[in-house]
Amino acid sequence: MSASSATALPVRFAIAGELTIYRAADLKTQLLDALRQAALLEVDLSGVTELDTAGLQVLMLAKQVAAADGRELRLVGHSPAVVDVFEMLDLGGYFGDALLIHATA
């Protein structure tokens, strides 16, 4: 299926719980399958409780596949765990998504 034949409406893919090495293989398959079905895929990260390098690699791969296929991948609803890793590794620019940073009291 080409990007032009995929639905033009955003499709949402929510990830809840750990985005770590223990789930990376399964999430990779699910995420890439969802990406193939949408011209625009929004990945909701609001439920992510932990993110490690394996999980990060899955997100980076999905971004690369989307670009190669002429599709769009947006990361939305960044959880505090995701924001921490993205800030530590300065990845906001790589993904091109706005991060909403909440001030801590």
XYZ file of N, CA and C in Angstrom:
315
model
N 0.853 -1.167 0.000
C 0.000 0.000 0.000
C 0.896 1.226 0.000
N 0.682 2.147 -0.922
C 1.480 3.365 -0.963
C 0.867 4.412 -0.061
N 1.636 5.460 0.216
C 1.156 6.530 1.090
C -0.078 7.194 0.490
N -0.147 7.277 -0.833
C -1.282 7.935 -1.458
C -2.566 7.128 -1.316
N -2.458 5.808 -1.158
C -3.657 4.993 -1.009
C -4.047 4.781 0.449
N -3.178 5.207 1.364
C -3.500 5.105 2.781
C -4.463 6.219 3.149
N -5.123 6.041 4.259
C -6.072 7.044 4.716
C -5.381 8.381 4.976
N -6.047 9.491 4.609
C -5.480 10.826 4.806
C -5.712 11.321 6.231
N -6.622 10.723 6.947
C -6.893 11.137 8.314
C -5.826 10.585 9.256
N -5.495 11.351 10.304
C -4.500 10.834 11.257
C -4.996 9.558 11.937
N -4.110 8.629 12.078
C -4.387 7.409 12.817
C -3.578 7.501 14.103
N -4.193 7.160 15.227
C -3.507 7.265 16.509
C -3.089 5.873 16.974
N -1.856 5.801 17.442
C -1.283 4.576 17.994
C -0.773 4.924 19.387
N -1.395 4.378 20.412
C -1.025 4.693 21.793
C -0.122 3.611 22.364
N 0.927 4.063 23.039
C 1.823 3.144 23.727
C 1.671 3.386 25.222
N 1.359 2.330 25.958
C 1.188 2.443 27.403
C 2.165 1.496 28.092
N 2.662 1.928 29.238
C 3.590 1.105 29.997
C 5.018 1.333 29.555
N 5.824 0.313 29.707
C 7.247 0.415 29.389
C 7.488 0.349 27.885
N 8.353 1.228 27.407
C 8.838 1.176 26.033
C 10.323 0.850 26.161
N 10.558 -0.445 26.457
C 11.897 -0.914 26.798
C 12.240 -2.153 25.989
N 13.420 -2.647 26.225
C 13.918 -3.824 25.511
C 12.971 -5.020 25.643
N 12.238 -5.091 26.747
C 11.351 -6.225 26.988
C 10.141 -6.222 26.062
N 9.796 -5.060 25.520
C 8.630 -4.951 24.638
C 8.988 -4.441 23.243
N 10.237 -4.107 23.019
C 10.644 -3.432 21.780
C 10.282 -4.215 20.522
N 10.538 -5.498 20.498
C 10.269 -6.293 19.289
C 8.782 -6.289 18.944
N 7.923 -6.519 19.934
C 6.481 -6.522 19.688
C 5.988 -5.144 19.271
N 6.448 -4.097 19.978
C 6.013 -2.747 19.652
C 6.506 -2.322 18.274
N 7.692 -2.758 17.898
C 8.219 -2.444 16.567
C 7.282 -2.982 15.496
N 6.894 -4.239 15.617
C 5.990 -4.858 14.650
C 4.655 -4.129 14.600
N 4.082 -3.850 15.760
C 2.784 -3.170 15.819
C 2.858 -1.758 15.253
N 3.915 -1.043 15.608
C 4.064 0.342 15.161
C 4.269 0.413 13.645
N 5.116 -0.445 13.105
C 5.340 -0.431 11.657
C 4.102 -0.879 10.889
N 3.340 -1.815 11.435
C 2.072 -2.214 10.808
C 1.097 -1.040 10.777
N 0.996 -0.320 11.893
C 0.112 0.850 11.949
C 0.575 1.918 10.968
N 1.875 2.103 10.856
C 2.423 3.111 9.945
C 2.085 2.780 8.494
N 2.096 1.520 8.146
C 1.768 1.111 6.772
C 0.318 1.413 6.410
N -0.533 1.568 7.409
C -1.954 1.797 7.169
C -2.342 3.271 7.159
N -1.369 4.167 7.370
C -1.722 5.578 7.521
C -0.715 6.480 6.819
N -1.231 7.526 6.194
C -0.343 8.551 5.644
C 0.198 9.405 6.783
N -0.596 9.526 7.851
C -0.203 10.288 9.033
C -0.503 9.446 10.271
N 0.553 9.097 10.997
C 0.401 8.312 12.219
C 0.827 9.155 13.404
N -0.071 9.307 14.371
C 0.245 9.987 15.614
C 0.490 8.930 16.687
N 1.680 8.953 17.254
C 2.041 8.002 18.293
C 1.883 8.710 19.636
N 0.904 8.261 20.404
C 0.599 8.845 21.710
C 1.508 8.222 22.760
N 2.392 9.049 23.310
C 3.361 8.581 24.302
C 2.972 8.960 25.727
N 1.754 9.411 25.936
C 1.339 9.878 27.266
C 1.316 8.763 28.306
N 1.175 7.518 27.878
C 1.122 6.394 28.813
C 2.444 5.683 29.017
N 3.524 6.196 28.421
C 4.831 5.547 28.549
C 5.412 5.834 29.931
N 5.703 4.767 30.670
C 6.231 4.915 32.033
C 7.742 4.803 32.092
N 8.345 4.183 31.079
C 9.799 4.030 31.031
C 10.220 3.916 29.572
N 11.349 4.555 29.236
C 11.882 4.519 27.883
C 13.375 4.252 27.961
N 13.829 3.199 27.279
C 15.269 2.908 27.234
C 15.743 3.003 25.789
N 17.004 2.667 25.546
C 17.558 2.823 24.208
C 16.903 1.898 23.185
N 16.460 0.739 23.595
C 15.773 -0.161 22.660
C 14.445 0.454 22.219
N 13.717 1.020 23.159
C 12.467 1.693 22.827
C 12.702 2.908 21.955
N 13.749 3.635 22.261
C 14.114 4.800 21.469
C 14.457 4.397 20.036
N 15.139 3.278 19.875
C 15.471 2.782 18.540
C 14.213 2.451 17.743
N 13.195 1.945 18.408
C 11.931 1.643 17.725
C 11.313 2.941 17.197
N 11.302 3.982 18.027
C 10.743 5.265 17.595
C 11.559 5.865 16.451
N 12.873 5.768 16.533
C 13.742 6.308 15.483
C 13.558 5.535 14.170
N 13.434 4.217 14.265
C 13.191 3.408 13.074
C 11.871 3.798 12.426
N 10.838 3.963 13.227
C 9.527 4.341 12.683
C 9.612 5.691 11.979
N 10.359 6.622 12.539
C 10.537 7.935 11.913
C 11.249 7.790 10.566
N 12.273 6.950 10.506
C 13.018 6.729 9.261
C 12.155 6.042 8.206
N 11.395 5.042 8.621
C 10.522 4.329 7.687
C 9.452 5.271 7.136
N 8.883 6.090 8.002
C 7.868 7.050 7.563
C 8.451 7.990 6.507
N 9.627 8.525 6.766
C 10.258 9.446 5.820
C 10.556 8.750 4.493
N 11.056 7.536 4.550
C 11.397 6.788 3.338
C 10.159 6.459 2.501
N 9.027 6.257 3.171
C 7.785 5.895 2.482
C 6.916 7.102 2.145
N 7.368 8.311 2.473
C 6.571 9.510 2.210
C 5.370 9.636 3.123
N 5.502 9.095 4.313
C 4.436 9.172 5.316
C 4.881 10.120 6.419
N 3.952 10.464 7.285
C 4.291 11.359 8.387
C 4.059 10.648 9.712
N 5.027 10.774 10.604
C 4.927 10.221 11.949
C 5.061 11.374 12.925
N 4.086 11.512 13.796
C 4.119 12.544 14.830
C 4.078 11.877 16.191
N 4.943 12.337 17.078
C 4.903 11.890 18.463
C 4.128 12.933 19.245
N 3.132 12.484 20.008
C 2.280 13.401 20.764
C 2.131 12.909 22.198
N 1.774 13.820 23.085
C 1.472 13.461 24.471
C 2.656 12.902 25.225
N 3.823 13.470 25.041
C 5.045 12.967 25.665
C 4.899 12.874 27.184
N 5.082 11.682 27.725
C 5.037 11.485 29.183
C 6.319 12.045 29.795
N 6.319 12.242 31.127
C 7.553 12.706 31.781
C 8.756 11.801 31.510
N 8.542 10.496 31.436
C 9.643 9.566 31.154
C 10.224 9.820 29.766
N 9.370 10.094 28.796
C 9.819 10.370 27.434
C 10.538 11.717 27.376
N 9.959 12.717 28.007
C 10.567 14.049 28.022
C 11.960 13.990 28.636
N 12.115 13.253 29.730
C 13.426 13.132 30.383
C 14.483 12.592 29.420
N 14.156 11.524 28.709
C 15.117 10.915 27.783
C 15.375 11.841 26.596
N 14.325 12.430 26.031
C 14.496 13.317 24.885
C 15.357 14.522 25.251
N 15.145 15.071 26.449
C 15.951 16.210 26.878
C 17.400 15.793 27.122
N 17.603 14.668 27.772
C 18.945 14.196 28.085
C 19.756 13.975 26.798
N 19.107 13.445 25.756
C 19.790 13.126 24.511
C 19.586 14.182 23.422
N 18.890 15.272 23.764
C 18.637 16.379 22.833
C 18.009 15.883 21.529
N 16.894 15.141 21.649
C 16.258 14.514 20.494
C 15.033 15.248 19.969
N 14.652 16.360 20.593
C 13.478 17.093 20.125
C 13.581 17.461 18.653
N 14.738 17.928 18.234
C 14.942 18.307 16.846
C 14.907 17.121 15.899
N 15.416 15.977 16.339
C 15.416 14.783 15.487
C 13.996 14.383 15.105
N 13.121 14.368 16.101
C 11.754 13.955 15.843
C 10.893 15.087 15.303
N 11.345 16.334 15.498
C 10.616 17.478 14.964
C 9.279 17.717 15.622
N 9.120 17.261 16.841
C 7.861 17.423 17.557
C 8.030 18.400 18.701
N 7.004 19.184 18.932
C 7.042 20.101 20.060
C 6.820 19.318 21.338
N 7.663 19.596 22.320
C 7.517 18.941 23.622
C 6.899 19.938 24.577
N 5.877 19.521 25.257
C 5.266 20.359 26.265
C 5.938 20.045 27.590
N 6.692 20.997 28.085
C 7.426 20.808 29.319
C 6.630 21.428 30.458
N 6.330 20.631 31.463
C 5.614 21.122 32.637
C 6.624 21.541 33.691
N 6.427 22.728 34.228
C 7.303 23.188 35.306
C 7.024 22.358 36.546
N 8.094 21.960 37.222
C 7.925 21.193 38.450
C 7.920 22.153 39.629
N 7.092 21.862 40.598
C 6.973 22.750 41.765
C 8.017 22.425 42.801
